[in-house]
Coordinates of C-alpha atoms and ligand atoms in Angstrom, one line a residue:
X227 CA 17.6 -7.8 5.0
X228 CA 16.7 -10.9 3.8
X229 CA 18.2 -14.3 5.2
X230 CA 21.8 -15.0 6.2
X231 CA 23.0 -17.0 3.0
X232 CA 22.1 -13.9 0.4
X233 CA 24.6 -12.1 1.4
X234 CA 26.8 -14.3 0.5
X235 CA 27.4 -12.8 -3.4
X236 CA 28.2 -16.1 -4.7
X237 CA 25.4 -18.0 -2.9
X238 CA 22.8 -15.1 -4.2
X239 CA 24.1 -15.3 -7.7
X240 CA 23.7 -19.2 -7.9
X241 CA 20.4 -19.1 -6.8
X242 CA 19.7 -15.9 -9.1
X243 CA 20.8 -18.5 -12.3
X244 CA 18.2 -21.3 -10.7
X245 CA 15.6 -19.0 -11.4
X246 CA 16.5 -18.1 -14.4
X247 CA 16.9 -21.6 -16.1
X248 CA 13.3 -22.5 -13.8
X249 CA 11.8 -20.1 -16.1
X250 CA 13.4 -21.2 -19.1
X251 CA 12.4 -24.3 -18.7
X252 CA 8.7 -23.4 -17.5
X253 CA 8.7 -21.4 -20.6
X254 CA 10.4 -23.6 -23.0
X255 CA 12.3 -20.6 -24.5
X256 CA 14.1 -22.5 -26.9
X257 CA 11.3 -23.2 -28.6
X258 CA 9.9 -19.7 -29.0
X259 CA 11.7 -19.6 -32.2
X260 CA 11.5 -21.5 -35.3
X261 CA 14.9 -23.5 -35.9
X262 CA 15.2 -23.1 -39.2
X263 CA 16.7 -19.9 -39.2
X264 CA 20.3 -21.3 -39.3
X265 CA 22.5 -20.0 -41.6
X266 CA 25.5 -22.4 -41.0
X267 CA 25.1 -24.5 -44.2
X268 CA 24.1 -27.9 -43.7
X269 CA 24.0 -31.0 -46.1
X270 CA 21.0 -32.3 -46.5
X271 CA 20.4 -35.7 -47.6
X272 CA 19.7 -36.3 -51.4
X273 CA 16.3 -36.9 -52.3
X274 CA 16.9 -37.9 -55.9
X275 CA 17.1 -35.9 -59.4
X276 CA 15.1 -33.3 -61.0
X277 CA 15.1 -29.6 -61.7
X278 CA 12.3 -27.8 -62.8
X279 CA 13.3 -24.3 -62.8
X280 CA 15.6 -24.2 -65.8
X281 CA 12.9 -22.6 -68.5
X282 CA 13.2 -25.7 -70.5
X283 CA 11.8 -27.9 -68.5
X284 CA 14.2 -31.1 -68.9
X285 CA 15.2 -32.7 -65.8
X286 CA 19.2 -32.2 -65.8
X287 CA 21.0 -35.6 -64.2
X288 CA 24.1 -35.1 -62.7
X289 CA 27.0 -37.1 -62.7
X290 CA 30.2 -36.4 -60.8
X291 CA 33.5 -36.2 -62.6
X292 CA 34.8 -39.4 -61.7
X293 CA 31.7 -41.4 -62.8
X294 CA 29.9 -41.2 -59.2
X295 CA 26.5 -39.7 -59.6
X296 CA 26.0 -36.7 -57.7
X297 CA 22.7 -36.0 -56.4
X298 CA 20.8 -32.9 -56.6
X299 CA 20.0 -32.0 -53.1
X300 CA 16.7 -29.7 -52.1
X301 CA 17.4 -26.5 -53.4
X302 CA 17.1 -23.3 -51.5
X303 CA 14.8 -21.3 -54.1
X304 CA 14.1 -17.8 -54.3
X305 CA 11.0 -16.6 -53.5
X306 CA 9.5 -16.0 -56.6
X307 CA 9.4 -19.4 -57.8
X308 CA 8.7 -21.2 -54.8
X309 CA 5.5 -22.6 -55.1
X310 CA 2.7 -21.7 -53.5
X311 CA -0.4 -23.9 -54.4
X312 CA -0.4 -25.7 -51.2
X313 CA -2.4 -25.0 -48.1
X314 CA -0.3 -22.4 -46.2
X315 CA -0.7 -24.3 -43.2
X316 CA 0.7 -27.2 -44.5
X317 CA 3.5 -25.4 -46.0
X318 CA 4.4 -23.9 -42.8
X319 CA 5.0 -27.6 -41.1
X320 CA 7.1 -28.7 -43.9
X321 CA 10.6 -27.7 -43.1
X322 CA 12.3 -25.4 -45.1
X323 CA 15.0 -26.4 -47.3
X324 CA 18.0 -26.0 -45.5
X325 CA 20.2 -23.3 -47.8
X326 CA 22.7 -25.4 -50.1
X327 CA 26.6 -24.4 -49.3
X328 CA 28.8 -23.1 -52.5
X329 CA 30.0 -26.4 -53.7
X330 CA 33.5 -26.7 -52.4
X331 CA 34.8 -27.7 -55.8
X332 CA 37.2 -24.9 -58.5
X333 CA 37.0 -25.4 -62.1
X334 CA 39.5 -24.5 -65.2
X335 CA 39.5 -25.6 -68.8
X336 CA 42.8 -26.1 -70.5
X337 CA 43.4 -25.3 -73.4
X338 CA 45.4 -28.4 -76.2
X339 CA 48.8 -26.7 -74.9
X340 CA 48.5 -27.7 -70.7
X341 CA 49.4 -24.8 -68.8
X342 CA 52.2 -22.5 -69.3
X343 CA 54.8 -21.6 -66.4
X344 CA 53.1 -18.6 -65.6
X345 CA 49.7 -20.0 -65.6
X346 CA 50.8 -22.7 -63.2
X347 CA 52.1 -20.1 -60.8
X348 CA 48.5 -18.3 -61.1
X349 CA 46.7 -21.6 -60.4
X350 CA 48.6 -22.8 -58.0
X351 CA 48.3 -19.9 -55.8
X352 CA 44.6 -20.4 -56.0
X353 CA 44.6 -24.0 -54.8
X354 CA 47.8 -23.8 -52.2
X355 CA 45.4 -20.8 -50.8
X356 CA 41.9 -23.5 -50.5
X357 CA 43.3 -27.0 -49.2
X358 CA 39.7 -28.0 -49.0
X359 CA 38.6 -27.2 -52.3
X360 CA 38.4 -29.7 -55.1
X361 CA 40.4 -28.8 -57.8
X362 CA 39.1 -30.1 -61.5
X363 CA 41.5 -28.7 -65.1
X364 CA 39.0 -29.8 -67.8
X365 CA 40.6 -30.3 -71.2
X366 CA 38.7 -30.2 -74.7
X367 CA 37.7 -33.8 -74.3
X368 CA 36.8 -33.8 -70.3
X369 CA 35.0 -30.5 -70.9
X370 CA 33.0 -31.8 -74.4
X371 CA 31.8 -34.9 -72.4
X372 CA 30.3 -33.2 -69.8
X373 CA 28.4 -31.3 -71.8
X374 CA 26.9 -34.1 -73.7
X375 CA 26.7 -35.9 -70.4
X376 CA 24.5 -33.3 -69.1
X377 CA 23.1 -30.9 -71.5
X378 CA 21.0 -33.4 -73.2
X379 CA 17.4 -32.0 -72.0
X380 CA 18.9 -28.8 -73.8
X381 CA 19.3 -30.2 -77.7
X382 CA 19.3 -26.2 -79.0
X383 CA 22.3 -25.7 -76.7
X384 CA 24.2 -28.9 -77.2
X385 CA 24.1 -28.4 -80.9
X386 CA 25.3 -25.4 -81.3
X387 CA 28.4 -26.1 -78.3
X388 CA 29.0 -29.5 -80.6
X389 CA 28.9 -27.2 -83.8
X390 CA 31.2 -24.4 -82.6
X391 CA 35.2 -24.4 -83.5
X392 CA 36.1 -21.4 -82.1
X393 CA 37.9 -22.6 -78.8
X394 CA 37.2 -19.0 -76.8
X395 CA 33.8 -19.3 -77.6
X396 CA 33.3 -23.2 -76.2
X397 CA 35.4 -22.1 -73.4
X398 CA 33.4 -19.5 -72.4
X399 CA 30.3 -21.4 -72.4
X400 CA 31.9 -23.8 -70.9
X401 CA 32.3 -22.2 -68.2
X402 CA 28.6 -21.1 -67.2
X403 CA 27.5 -24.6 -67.8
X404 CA 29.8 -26.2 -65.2
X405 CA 29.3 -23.8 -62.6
X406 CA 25.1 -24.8 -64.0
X407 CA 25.6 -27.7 -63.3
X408 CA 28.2 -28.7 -60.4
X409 CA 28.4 -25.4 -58.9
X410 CA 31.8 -24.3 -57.4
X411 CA 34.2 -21.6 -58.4
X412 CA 35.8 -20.9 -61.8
X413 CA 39.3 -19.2 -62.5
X414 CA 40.4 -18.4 -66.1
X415 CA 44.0 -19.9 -66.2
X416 CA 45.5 -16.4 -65.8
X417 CA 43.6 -15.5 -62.3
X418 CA 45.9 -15.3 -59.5
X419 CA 44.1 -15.5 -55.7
X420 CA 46.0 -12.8 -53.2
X421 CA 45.5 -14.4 -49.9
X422 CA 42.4 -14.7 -49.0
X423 CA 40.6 -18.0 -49.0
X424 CA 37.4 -18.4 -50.8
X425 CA 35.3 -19.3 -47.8
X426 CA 35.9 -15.9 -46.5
X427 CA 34.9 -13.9 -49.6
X428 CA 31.4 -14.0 -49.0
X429 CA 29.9 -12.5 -45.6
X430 CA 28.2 -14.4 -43.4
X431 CA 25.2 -13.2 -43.8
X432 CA 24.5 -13.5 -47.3
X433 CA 26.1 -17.2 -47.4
X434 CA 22.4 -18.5 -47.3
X435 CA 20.7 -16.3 -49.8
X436 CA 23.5 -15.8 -52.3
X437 CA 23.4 -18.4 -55.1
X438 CA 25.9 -16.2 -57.4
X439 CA 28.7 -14.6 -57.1
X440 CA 29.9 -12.0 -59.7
X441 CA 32.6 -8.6 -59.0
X442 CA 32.3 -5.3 -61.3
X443 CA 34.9 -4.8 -63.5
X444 CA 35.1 -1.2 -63.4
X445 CA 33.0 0.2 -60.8
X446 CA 34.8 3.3 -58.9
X447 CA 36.5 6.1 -59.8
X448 CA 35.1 6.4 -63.7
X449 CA 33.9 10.0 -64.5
X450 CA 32.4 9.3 -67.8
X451 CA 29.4 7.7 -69.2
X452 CA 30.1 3.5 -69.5
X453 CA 28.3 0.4 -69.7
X454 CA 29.4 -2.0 -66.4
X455 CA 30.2 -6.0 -66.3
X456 CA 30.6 -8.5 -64.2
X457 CA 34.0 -10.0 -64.5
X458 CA 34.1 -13.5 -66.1
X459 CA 37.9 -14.5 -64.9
X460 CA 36.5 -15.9 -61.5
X461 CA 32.6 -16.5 -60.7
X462 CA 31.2 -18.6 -57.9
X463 CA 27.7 -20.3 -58.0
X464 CA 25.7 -22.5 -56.3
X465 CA 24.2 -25.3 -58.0
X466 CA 21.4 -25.4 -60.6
X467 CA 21.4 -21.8 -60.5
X468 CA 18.9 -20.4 -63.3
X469 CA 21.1 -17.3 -64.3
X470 CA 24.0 -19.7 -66.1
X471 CA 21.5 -21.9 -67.9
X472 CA 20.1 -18.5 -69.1
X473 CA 23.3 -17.2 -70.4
X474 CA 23.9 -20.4 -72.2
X475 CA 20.7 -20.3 -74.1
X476 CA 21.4 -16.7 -74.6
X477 CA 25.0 -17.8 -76.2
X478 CA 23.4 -20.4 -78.1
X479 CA 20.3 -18.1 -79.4
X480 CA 23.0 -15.3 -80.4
X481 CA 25.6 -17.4 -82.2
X482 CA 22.8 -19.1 -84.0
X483 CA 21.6 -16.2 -85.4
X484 CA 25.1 -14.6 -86.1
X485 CA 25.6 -17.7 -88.1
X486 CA 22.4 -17.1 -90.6
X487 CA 23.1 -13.3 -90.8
X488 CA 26.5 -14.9 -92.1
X489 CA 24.7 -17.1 -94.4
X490 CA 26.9 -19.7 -92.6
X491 CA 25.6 -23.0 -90.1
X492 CA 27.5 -22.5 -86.7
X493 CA 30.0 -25.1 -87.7
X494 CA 30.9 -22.4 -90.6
X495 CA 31.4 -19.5 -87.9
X496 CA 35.1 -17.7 -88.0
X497 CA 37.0 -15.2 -85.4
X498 CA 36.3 -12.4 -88.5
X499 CA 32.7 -12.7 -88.1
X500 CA 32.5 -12.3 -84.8
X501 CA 33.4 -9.0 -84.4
X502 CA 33.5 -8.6 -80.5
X503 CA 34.1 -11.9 -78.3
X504 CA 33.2 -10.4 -75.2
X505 CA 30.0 -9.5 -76.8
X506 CA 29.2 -12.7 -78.2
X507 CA 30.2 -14.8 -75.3
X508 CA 32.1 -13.0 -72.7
X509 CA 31.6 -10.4 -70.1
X510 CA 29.0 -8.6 -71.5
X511 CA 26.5 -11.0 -72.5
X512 CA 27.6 -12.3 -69.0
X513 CA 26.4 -9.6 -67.9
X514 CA 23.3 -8.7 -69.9
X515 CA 21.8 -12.3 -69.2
X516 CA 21.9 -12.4 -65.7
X517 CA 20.9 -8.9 -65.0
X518 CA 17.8 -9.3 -67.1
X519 CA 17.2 -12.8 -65.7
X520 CA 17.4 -11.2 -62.5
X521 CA 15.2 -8.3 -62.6
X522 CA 12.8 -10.4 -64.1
X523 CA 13.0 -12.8 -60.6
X524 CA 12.9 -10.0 -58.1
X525 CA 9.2 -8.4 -56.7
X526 CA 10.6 -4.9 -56.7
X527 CA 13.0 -3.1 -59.8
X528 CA 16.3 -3.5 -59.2
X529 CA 17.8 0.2 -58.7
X530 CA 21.0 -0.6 -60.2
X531 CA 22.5 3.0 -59.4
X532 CA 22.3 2.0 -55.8
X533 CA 25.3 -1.3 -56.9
X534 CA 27.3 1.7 -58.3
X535 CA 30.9 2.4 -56.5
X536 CA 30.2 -0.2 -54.0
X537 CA 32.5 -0.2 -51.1
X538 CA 31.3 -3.8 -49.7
X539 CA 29.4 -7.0 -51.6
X540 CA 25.7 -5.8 -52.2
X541 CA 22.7 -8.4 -52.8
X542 CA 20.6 -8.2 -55.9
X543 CA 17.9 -10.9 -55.5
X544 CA 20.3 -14.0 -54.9
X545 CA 23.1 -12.4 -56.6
X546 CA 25.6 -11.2 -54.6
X547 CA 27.7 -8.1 -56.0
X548 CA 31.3 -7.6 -54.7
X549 CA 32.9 -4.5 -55.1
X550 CA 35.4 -3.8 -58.3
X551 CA 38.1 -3.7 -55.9
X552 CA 37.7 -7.4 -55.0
X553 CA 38.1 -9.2 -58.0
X554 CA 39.6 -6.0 -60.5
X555 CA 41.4 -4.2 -58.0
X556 CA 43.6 -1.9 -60.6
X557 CA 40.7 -1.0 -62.6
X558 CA 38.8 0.6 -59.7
X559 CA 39.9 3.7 -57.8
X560 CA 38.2 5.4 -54.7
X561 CA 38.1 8.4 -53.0
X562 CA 40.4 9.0 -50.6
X563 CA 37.3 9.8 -47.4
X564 CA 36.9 6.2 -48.7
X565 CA 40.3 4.5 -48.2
X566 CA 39.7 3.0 -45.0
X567 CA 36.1 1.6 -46.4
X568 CA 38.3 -0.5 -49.3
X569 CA 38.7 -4.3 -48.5
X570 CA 41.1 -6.8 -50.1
X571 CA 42.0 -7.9 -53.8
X572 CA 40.7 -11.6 -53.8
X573 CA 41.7 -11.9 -57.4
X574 CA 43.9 -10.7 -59.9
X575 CA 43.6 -11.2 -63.6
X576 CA 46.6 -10.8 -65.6
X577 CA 45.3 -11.4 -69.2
X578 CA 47.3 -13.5 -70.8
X579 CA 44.6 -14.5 -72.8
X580 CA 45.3 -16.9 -75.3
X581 CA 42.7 -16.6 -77.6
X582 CA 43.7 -13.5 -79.1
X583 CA 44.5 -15.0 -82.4
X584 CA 42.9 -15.4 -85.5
X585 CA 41.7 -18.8 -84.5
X586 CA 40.0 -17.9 -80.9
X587 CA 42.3 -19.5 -79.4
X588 CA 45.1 -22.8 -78.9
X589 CA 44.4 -25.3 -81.9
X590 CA 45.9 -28.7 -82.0
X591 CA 47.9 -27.8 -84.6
Ligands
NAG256 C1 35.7 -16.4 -92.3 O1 34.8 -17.0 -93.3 C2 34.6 -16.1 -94.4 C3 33.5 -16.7 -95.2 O2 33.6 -18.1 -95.3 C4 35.9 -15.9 -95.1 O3 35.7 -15.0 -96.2 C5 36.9 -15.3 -94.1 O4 38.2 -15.2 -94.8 C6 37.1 -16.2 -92.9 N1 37.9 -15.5 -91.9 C7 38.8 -16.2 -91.2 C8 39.6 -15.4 -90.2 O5 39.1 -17.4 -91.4

C-alpha cells in the first residue's frame, strides 16, 4: 500500500488531476491543434472592397440599404478557386479566413399594390419567428436603385434588368442579385415560416462550408420520370456567392436572345412571348444555373442520384440541399419505414402569385 493520504479517495483523485494538468502543460496540448478549425462563425474585421471571383471581373462595391457602406469581409472560398501560387509554407502561416456567417438580414420585393392581408399574415410569421433578423420589403424604386447602385461592373446585366417591363421577370432577378450581393434570406410574399427559426435550419456542421441554401421541390414519393428544382419562394445565401451572379447572367443571356428570336429589343418583350416564366426566370433556370455552375466548381462529378429522396440536408460543393419536405412539404411524400427519418416544414408556399396575368404581374395602373 502506498502512503496514508491515498487512501483517502478524494485526496488521490486531486492529486490524480495535478498530474494530469502537469502534463498538459509540459506538453502544451492545446496547442497540438491548429485553432482555426472553429466553426462558430466569427466576424472578421473588413479589409476593404473587391471581388474577383464573379466571371466578369468587376469589383462589385457594396453599399448598405440605409446609405452606410457595407464592407466585404474575407471570404471563405471554396477550394477550387483558392489560390495557390504562393509558397505553401507561407500559405500555411497565413490564417485562414474565418468562414463568413449567413448574413442575418430577409429580403422581399413588393409589388406597386403593398401587401395584401394574407400576405402580411405570411410575412409576418416569418419575421415574429427571427427577432434578430433584419427585415428589408423592397419596392420597384428601392429594388431598381440597388441594382444600378451595384450592378454597374455588369453593363450586359444592368441593361437588360433596366430594359425589362415584365414585373415577374425583374422580380425574379431581383431576387438572386440581392441575395449576390447582401446575402441573407429571401421569402416570395406568399411564404409562410412554421416554427422554426432560420438559425436552426442549417446543421451545425455545414454552417461553415455552406454558402447556399436551396430545398427540392418535388423530391420523394414521384414514381415517374421528371426533371427536379430548387424552390425559388425562400433561398438563403452567403455573400458574393458565384452561383447567383451566374444565374443573373444566365437571365440576362436568355432574355436577350428571346428578344432577337422575337425580332423585338428587350424593352419590346411581352408575357405571350415568353412562353414559360419559370423557364425564363424562375425555378428552373434557377436550377439549371447553379447546378452547372456547381459541377463545374467541384474536383469530383457530382452524383446527383445520390441528392434524390433526401431524408436530411445534403452538401453539393458549398451548396447545401435540404430535403423536399423542408421547404415543399405537400409536394413530397415518403415511405412509411421512413416516417420517423422526416424533419419539419420550415416553409410553406401558398402561391398566390400575382403575376399570373397577362402583364407578369401588378402594374401601376
Ligand atoms: C406581344 O407583342 C406582340 C408583337 O409586338 C404582339 O403581337 C402581341 O399581341 C403582344 N402580346 C401581349 C400579351 O401584349
Amino acid at each position: 500500500m502506498g502512503p496514508t493520504i491515498f487512501r483517502s479517495p478524494t485526496a488521490r483523485n486531486t492529486f490524480v488531476f495535478c498530474v494530469f494538468l502537469g502534463l498538459i502543460f509540459h506538453f502544451r496540448l492545446w496547442n497540438l491543434y491548429p485553432s482555426d478549425d472553429v466553426v462558430e462563425p466569427v466576424h472578421v474585421p473588413a479589409t476593404g472592397v473587391s471581388h474577383g471571383g464573379g466571371g466578369g471581373g468587376g469589383a462589385v462595391v457594396v453599399g448598405g440599404g440605409n446609405g452606410d457602406p457595407v464592407h466585404l469581409e474575407p471570404q471563405h472560398q471554396p477550394s477550387h478557386t483558392a489560390q495557390s501560387s504562393k509558397p505553401e509554407q507561407e500559405q500555411q502561416q497565413e490564417q485562414k479566413p474565418v468562414p463568413e456567417p449567413f448574413p442575418k438580414k430577409i429580403w422581399y420585393k413588393l409589388g406597386p399594390k403593398g401587401l395584401s392581408n394574407y400576405a402580411k399574415t405570411w410575412t409576418d410569421s416569418c419575421i415574429n419567428q427571427n427577432p434578430e433578423y433584419s427585415v428589408n420589403f423592397m419596392t420597384d424604386e428601392t429594388a431598381d436603385a440597388f441594382v444600378n447602385e451595384h450592378f454597374t461592373a455588369y453593363p450586359d446585366v444592368l441593361a437588360v434588368y433596366n430594359a425589362l417591363t415584365i414585373p415577374i421577370l425583374k422580380a425574379d432577378m431581383v431576387r438572386y442579385m440581392l441575395l449576390y450581393v447582401e446575402g441573407g434570406v429571401w421569402f416570395d410574399l406568399d411564404a409562410s415560416c412554421e416554427g422554426v427559426p432560420i438559425d436552426e435550419w442549417v446543421p451545425a456542421e455545414h454552417a461553415a462550408d455552406a454558402s447556399l441554401i436551396v430545398g427540392w421541390e418535388f423530391d420523394g414519393g414521384y414514381h415517374f420520370e421528371f426533371e427536379r428544382q430548387f424552390v425559388t419562394w425562400t433561398v438563403l445565401a452567403k455573400r458574393n456567392v458565384e452561383h447567383l451572379l451566374v444565374v443573373v447572367r444566365d437571365i440576362a443571356a436568355s432574355l436577350r436572345r428571346l428578344a432577337e428570336a422575337n425580332s423585338v429589343d428587350v424593352a419590346g418583350l411581352n408575357m405571350s412571348m415568353i412562353a414559360d416564366v419559370i423557364e425564363a426566370t424562375g425555378p428552373k433556370r434557377f436550377h439549371k444555373s447553379v447546378v452547372s455552375n456547381l459541377e463545374k466548381s467541384v474536383a469530383q462529378p457530382i452524383n446527383w442520384e445520390d441528392y434524390h429522396e433526401i431524408l436530411e440536408p445534403k452538401m453539393a460543393g458549398d451548396v447545401l440541399i435540404l430535403p423536399g419536405y423542408s421547404l415543399a412539404a405537400s409536394y413530397n411524400a415518403y415511405e412509411p419505414e421512413d416516417q420517423d427519418r422526416v424533419g419539419p416544414s420550415l416553409v410553406v408556399h401558398h402561391y398566390a402569385g400575382t403575376w399570373k396575368n397577362e402583364k407578369g404581374g401588378e402594374t401601376k395602373e
